[in-house]
Tab-separated table of C-alpha atoms in Angstrom:
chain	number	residue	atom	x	y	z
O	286	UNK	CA	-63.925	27.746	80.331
O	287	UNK	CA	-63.878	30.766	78.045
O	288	UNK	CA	-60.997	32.261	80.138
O	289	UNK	CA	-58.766	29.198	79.612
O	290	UNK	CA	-59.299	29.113	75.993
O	291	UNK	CA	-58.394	32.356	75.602
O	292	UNK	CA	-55.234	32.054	78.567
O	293	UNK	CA	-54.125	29.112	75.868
O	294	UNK	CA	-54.634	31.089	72.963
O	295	UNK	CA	-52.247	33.998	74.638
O	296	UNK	CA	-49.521	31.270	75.603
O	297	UNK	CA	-49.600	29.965	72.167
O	298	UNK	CA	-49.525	33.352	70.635
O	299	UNK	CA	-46.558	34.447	72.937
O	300	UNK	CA	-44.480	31.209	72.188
O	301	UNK	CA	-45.152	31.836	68.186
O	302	UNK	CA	-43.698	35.400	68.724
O	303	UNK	CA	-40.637	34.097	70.861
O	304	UNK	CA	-40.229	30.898	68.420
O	305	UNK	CA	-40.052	33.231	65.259
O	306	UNK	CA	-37.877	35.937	67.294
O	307	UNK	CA	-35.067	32.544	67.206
O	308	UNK	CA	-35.608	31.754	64.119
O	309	UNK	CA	-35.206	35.327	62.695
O	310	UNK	CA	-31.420	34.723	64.311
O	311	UNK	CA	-31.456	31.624	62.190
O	312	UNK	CA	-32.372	33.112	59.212
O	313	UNK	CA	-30.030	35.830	59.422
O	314	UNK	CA	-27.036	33.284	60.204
O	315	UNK	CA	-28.472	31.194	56.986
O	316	UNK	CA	-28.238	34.492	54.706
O	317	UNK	CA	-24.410	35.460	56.289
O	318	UNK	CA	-23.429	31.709	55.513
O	319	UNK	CA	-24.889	31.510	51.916
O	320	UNK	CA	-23.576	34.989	51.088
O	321	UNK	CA	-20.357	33.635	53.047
O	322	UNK	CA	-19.894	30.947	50.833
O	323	UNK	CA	-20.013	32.855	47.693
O	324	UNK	CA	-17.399	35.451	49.109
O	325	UNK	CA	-15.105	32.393	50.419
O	326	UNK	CA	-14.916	30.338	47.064
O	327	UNK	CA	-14.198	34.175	45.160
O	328	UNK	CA	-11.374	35.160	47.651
O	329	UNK	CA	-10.523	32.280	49.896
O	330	UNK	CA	-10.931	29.208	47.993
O	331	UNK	CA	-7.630	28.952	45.821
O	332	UNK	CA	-4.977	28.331	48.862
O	333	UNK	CA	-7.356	27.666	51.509
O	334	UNK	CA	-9.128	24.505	49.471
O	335	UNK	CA	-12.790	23.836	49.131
O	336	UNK	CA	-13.278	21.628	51.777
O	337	UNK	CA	-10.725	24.009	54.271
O	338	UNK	CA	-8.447	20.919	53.940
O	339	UNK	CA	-5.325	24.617	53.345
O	340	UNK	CA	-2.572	23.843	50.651
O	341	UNK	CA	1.031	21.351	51.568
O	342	UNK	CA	2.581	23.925	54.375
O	343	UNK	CA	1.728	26.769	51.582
O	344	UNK	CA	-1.437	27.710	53.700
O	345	UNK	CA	-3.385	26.574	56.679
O	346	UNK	CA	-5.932	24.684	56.933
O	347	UNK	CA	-9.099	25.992	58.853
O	348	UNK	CA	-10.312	23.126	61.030
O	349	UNK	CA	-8.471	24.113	64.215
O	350	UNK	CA	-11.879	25.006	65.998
O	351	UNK	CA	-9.554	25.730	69.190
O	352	UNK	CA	-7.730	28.305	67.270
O	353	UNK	CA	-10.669	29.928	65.301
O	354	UNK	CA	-12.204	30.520	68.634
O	355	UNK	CA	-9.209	31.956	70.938
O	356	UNK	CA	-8.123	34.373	67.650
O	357	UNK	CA	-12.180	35.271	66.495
O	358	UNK	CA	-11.485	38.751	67.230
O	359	UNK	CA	-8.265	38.707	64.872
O	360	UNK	CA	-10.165	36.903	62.163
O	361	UNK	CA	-11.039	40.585	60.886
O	362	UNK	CA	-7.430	41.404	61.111
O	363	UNK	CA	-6.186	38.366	59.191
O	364	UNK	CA	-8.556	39.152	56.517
O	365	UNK	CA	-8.318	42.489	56.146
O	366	UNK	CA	-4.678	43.235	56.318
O	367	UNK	CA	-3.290	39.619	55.743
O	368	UNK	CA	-0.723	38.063	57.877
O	369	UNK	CA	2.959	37.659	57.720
O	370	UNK	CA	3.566	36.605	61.154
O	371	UNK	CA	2.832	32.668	60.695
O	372	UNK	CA	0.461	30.691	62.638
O	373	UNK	CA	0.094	27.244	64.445
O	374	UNK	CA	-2.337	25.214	63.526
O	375	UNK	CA	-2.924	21.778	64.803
O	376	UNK	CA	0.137	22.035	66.161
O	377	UNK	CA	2.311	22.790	63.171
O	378	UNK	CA	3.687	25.774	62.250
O	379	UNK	CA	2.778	27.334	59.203
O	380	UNK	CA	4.854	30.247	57.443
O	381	UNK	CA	3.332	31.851	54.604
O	382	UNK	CA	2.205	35.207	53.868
O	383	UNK	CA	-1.046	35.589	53.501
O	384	UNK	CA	-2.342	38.633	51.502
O	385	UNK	CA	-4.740	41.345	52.311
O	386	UNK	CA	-8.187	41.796	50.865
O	387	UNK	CA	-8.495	45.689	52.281
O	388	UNK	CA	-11.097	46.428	49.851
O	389	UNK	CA	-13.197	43.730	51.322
O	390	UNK	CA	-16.141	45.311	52.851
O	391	UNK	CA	-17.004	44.610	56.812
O	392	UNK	CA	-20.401	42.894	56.277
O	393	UNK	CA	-18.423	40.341	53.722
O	394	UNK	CA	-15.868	40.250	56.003
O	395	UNK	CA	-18.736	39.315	58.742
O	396	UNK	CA	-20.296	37.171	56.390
O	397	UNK	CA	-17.193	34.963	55.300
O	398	UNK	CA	-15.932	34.627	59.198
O	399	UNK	CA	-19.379	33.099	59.811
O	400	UNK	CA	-19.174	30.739	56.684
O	401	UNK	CA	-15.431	29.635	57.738
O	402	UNK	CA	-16.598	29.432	61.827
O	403	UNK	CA	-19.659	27.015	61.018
O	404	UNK	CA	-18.270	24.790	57.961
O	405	UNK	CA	-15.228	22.404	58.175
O	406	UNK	CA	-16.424	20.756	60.955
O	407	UNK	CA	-16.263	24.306	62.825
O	408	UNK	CA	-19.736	25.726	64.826
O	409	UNK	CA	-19.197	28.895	66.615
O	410	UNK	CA	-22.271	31.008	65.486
O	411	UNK	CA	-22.799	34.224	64.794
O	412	UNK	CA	-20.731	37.264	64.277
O	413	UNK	CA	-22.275	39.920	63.303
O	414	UNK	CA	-20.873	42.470	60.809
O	415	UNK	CA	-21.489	45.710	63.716
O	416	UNK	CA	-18.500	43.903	65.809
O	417	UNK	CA	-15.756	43.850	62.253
O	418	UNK	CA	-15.243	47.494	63.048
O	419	UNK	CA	-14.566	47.278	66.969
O	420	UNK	CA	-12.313	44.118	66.254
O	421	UNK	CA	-10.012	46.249	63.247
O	422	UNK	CA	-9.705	48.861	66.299
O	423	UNK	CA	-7.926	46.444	68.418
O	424	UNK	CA	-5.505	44.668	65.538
O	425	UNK	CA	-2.458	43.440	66.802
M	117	UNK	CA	-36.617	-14.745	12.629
M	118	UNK	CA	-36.207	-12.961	8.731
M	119	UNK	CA	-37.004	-9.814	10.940
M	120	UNK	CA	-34.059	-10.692	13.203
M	121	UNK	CA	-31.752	-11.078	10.642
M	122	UNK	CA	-32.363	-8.046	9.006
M	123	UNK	CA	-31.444	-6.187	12.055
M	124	UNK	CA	-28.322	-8.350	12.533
M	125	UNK	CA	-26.106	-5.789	10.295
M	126	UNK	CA	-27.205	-2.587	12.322
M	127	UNK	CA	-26.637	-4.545	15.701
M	128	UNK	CA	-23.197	-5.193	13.617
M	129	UNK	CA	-22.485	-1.414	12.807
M	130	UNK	CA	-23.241	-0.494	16.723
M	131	UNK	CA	-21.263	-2.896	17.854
M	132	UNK	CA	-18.437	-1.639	15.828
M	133	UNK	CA	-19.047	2.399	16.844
M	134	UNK	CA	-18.619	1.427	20.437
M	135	UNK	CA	-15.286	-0.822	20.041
M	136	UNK	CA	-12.918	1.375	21.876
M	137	UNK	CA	-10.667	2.890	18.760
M	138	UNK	CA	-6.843	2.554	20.288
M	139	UNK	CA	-6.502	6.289	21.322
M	140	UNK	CA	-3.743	8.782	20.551
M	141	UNK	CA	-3.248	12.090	21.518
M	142	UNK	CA	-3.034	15.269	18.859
M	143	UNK	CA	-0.580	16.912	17.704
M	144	UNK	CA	-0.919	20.737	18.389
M	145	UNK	CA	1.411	22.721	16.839
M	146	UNK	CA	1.579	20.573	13.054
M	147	UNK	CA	1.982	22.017	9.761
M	148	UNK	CA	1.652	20.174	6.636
M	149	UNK	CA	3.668	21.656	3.570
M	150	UNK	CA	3.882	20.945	0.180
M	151	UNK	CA	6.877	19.916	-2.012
M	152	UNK	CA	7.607	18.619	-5.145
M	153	UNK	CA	10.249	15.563	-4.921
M	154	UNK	CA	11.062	14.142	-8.681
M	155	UNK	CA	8.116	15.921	-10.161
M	156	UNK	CA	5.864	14.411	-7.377
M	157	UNK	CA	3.829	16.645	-4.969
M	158	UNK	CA	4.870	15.151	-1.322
M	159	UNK	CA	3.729	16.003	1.571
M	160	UNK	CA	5.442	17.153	4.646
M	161	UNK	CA	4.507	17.491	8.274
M	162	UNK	CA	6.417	19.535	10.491
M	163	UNK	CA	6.092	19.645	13.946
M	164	UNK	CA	6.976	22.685	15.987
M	165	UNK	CA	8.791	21.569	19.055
M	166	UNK	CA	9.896	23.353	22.442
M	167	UNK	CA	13.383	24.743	21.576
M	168	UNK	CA	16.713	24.491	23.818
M	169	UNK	CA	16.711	26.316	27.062
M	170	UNK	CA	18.833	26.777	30.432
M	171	UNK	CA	17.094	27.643	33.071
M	172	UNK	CA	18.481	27.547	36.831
M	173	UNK	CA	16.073	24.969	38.833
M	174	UNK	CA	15.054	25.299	42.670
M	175	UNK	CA	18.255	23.735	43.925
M	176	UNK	CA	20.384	26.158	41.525
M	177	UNK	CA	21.315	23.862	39.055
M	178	UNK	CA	21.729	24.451	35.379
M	179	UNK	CA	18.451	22.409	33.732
M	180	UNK	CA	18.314	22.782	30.186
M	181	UNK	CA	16.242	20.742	27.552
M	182	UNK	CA	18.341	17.536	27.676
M	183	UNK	CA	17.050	16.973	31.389
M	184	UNK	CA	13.648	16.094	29.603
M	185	UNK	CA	14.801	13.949	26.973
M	186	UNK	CA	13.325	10.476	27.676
M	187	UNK	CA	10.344	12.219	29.642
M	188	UNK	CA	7.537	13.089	28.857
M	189	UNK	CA	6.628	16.183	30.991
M	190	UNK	CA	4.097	18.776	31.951
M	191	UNK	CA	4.804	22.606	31.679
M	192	UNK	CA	3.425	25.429	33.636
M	193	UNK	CA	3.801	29.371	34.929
M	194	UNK	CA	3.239	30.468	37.966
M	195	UNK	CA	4.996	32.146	40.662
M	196	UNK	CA	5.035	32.098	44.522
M	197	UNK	CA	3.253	34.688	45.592
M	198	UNK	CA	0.113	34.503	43.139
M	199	UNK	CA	-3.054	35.072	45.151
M	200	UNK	CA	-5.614	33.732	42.557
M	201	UNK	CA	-4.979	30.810	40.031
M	202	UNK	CA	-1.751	29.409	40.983
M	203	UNK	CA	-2.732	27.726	44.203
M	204	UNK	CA	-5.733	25.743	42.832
M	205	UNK	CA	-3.396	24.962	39.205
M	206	UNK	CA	-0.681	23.504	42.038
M	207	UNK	CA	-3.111	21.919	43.900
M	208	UNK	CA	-4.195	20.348	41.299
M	209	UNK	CA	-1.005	19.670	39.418
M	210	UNK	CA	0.223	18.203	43.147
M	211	UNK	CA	-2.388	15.658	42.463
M	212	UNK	CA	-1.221	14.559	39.391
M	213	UNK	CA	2.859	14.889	40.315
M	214	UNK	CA	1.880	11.987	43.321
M	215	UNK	CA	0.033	9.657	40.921
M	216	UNK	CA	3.099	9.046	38.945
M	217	UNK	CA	5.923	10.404	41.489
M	218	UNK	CA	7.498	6.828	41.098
M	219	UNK	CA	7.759	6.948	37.152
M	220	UNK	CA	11.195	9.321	36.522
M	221	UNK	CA	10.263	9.494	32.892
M	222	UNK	CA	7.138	11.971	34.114
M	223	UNK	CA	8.054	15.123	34.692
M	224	UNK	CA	7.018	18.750	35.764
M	225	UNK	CA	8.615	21.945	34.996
M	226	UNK	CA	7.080	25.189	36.026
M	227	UNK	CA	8.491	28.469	35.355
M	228	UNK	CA	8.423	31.279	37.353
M	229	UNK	CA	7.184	34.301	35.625
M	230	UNK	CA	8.088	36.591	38.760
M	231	UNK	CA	12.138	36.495	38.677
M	232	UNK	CA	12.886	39.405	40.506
M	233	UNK	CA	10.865	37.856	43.682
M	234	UNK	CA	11.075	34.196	43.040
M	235	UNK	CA	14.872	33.492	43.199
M	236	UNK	CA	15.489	29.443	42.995
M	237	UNK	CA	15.991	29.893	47.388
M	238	UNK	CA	12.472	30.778	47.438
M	239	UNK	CA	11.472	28.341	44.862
M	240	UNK	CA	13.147	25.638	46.989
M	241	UNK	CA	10.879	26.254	50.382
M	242	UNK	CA	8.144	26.696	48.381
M	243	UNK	CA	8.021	23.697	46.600
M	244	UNK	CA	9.434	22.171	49.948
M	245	UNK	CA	6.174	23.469	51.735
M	246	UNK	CA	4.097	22.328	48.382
M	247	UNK	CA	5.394	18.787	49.418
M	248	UNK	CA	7.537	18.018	46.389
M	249	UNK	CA	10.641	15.720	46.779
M	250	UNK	CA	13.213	14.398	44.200
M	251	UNK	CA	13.861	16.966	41.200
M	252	UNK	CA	11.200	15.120	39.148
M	253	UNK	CA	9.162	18.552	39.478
M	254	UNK	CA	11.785	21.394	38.570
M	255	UNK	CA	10.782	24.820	39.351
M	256	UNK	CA	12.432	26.790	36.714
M	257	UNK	CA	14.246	30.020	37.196
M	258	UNK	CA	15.809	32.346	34.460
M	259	UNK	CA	15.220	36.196	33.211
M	260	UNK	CA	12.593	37.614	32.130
M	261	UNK	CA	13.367	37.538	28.620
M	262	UNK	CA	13.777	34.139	28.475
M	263	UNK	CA	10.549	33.105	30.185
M	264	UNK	CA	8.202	35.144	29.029
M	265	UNK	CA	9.805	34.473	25.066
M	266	UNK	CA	9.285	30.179	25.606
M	267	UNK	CA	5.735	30.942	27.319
M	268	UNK	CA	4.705	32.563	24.424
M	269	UNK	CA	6.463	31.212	21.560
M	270	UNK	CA	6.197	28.062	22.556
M	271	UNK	CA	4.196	27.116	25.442
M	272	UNK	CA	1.368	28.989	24.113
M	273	UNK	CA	0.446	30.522	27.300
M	274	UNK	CA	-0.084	34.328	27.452
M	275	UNK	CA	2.005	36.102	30.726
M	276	UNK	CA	2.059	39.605	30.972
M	277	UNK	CA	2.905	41.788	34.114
M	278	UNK	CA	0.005	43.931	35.321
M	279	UNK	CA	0.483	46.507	38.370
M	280	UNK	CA	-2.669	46.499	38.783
M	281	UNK	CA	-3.896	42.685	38.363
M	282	UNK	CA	-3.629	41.106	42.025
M	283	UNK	CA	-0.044	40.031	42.589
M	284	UNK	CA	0.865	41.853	39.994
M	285	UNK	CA	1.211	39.628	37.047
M	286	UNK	CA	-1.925	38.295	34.509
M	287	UNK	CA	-0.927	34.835	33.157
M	288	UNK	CA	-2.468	31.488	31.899
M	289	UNK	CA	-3.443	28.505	34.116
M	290	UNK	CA	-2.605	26.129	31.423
M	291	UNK	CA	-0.740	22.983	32.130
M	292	UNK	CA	1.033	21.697	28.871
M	293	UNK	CA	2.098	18.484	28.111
M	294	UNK	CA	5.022	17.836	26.554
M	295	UNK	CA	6.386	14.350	24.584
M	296	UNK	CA	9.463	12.979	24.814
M	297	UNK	CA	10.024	14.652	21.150
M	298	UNK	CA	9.575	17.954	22.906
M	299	UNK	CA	6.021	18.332	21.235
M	300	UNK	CA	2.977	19.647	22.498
M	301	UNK	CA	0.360	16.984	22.658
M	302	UNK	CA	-1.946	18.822	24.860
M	303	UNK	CA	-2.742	21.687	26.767
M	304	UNK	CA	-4.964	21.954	30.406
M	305	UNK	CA	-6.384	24.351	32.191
M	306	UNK	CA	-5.005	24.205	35.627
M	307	UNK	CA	-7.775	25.597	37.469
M	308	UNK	CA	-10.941	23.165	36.656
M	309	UNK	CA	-10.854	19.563	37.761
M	310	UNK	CA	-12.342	17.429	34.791
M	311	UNK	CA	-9.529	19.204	32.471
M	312	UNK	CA	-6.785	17.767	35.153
M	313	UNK	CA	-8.446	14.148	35.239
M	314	UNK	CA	-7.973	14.422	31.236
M	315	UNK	CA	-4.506	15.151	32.097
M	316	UNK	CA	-3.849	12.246	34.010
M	317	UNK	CA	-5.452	9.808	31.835
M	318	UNK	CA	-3.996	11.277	28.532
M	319	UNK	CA	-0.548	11.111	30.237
M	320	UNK	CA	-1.456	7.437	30.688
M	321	UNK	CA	-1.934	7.319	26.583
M	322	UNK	CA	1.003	9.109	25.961
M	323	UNK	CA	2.965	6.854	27.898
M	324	UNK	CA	1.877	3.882	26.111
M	325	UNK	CA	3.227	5.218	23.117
M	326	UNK	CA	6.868	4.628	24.058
């Protein structure tokens, strides 16, 4: 008897420590998206539009969850040295230059890809800001 | 019922204070002076009001004052490549061009404050990308000088050029709207909602008054 109390007590003390280990992820997400948010409405709001709804053909919108994914790795890019090469988005083609923010530092840059990859109808996780470093390396 | 009565006039009062007093919009740029007219003191109001001007619109046509007589219209600066304010002051100004894109006597005139960069061809696909047809909003091209002089004589709104400011220009969001007597009658900051939904309802006043 004694040994199966205890045997539960382990099993529920192991699946505490793995259920918290999750939810640390969680928590970290939560802080990059509030933090995200801040850093979006400061820098990303006026053309991209609350809501990621973009501006007329003036900017893109950013619900095309099929192009946030295939071009994650050149979300860094885009940010951090803007973008003059014009983009498709939902199948239309979109023009405008948009400008750098190279004094944006990698963990906002991290923390405002996260915001805009799980809001507007977009859920793609984490990216962490270790990776914004590796992904400027490879900048097309 | 004495007690009743008693109350009747205050009831009466209230119900006066919230009768809906027929509105009309202010007057910003009024002076009263003083002069005497047969030995009489008389007064005079003046009211300052947006002077001629030429200015070369998005298609490249000549648009001076006269193509807002008869319209009432709504005044801004801007230019394309304007990272911060202008987007949101568009977006917002877009709203209120579409709720009265069918009434030609509203209009919308934004100047560009960035003439070396913003020549009326790149005026023209940006407004075309902005999603404005008709010339009912002009985007208004001339030099420096000129621009700069009507924005602050007369608009009211304070443009400078700033190297270091993003884009490289500090300027105003304000929208300003203009009455068919070329006076201001009201001024709006682009950037914050509830000061565009006063917009659109006091352009509904103003147009009442003709």
């Amino acid at each position: 008897m004694r040994k199966i109390i205890l045997f539960a007590l382990f099993s529920i003390t192991v699946c505490c420590i793995i259920y918290s280990c999750q939810s640390a992820g969680e928590i970290e997400q939560a802080k990059y998206l509030t933090s995200g948010k801040d850093i979006y409405i400061k820098n990303c709001q006026n053309c991209h539009g609350a809501n990621g709804e973009g501006l007329g053909e003036l900017a893109p919108p950013l619900t095309d969850t099929i192009f946030l994914k295939a071009n994650k790795s050149q979300l860094a890019c885009i940010i951090k040295n803007g973008s003059s090469k014009g983009v498709t988005i939902h199948g239309k083609k979109y023009e405008g230059k948009m400008p750098a923010f190279e004094k944006m530092a990698d963990i906002d840059v991290a923390q405002v890809i996260v915001y805009i990859t799980n809001s507007f109808g977009n859920k793609q996780g984490m990216y962490k800001y270790e990776q914004v470093p590796f992904d400027l390396e490879k900048c097309k | 019922m004495k007690n009743l009565l008693k109350y009747l006039p205050i009831l009466f009062i209230f119900g006066i204070g919230c009768k809906d007093e027929p509105k009309r919009l202010p007057f910003l740029q009024m002076e009263t002076t003083q002069k005497t007219v047969d030995g009489k003191v008389v007064e005079d109001t003046i009211f300052r009001t947006i002077p001629t001007f030429k200015f070369l619109n998005q298609d490249s046509v000549e648009v001076t004052d006269k193509d807002f007589n008869n319209s009432i219209y709504v005044a801004d600066f801007f230019f394309t490549t304007c990272p911060t304010i202008c987007p949101t002051m568009h977006r917002n100004l877009f709203k209120v061009y579409q709720k009265f894109e069918h009434n030609p006597t509203v209009k919308f005139a934004s100047h560009t404050i960035d003439v070396k960069y913003d020549k009326p061809s790149v005026m023209k696909a940006y407004a075309k990308k902005l999603g404005i047809k008709g010339n009912n909003w002009q985007f208004l091209w001339g030099t420096r000088d000129q621009i700069y002089a009507i924005a602050e004589r007369n608009y009211l709104v304070a443009v400078t050029e700033d190297n270091k400011a993003p884009g490289g220009f500090v300027h105003q969001g304000y929208l300003i709207l203009v009455d068919k007597q070329k006076r201001i009658r009201g001024a709006y900051d682009g950037t914050v909602d509830a000061d565009v939904q006063k917009l659109m309802t006091d352009i509904d006043i103003l147009l009442k008054e003709y």
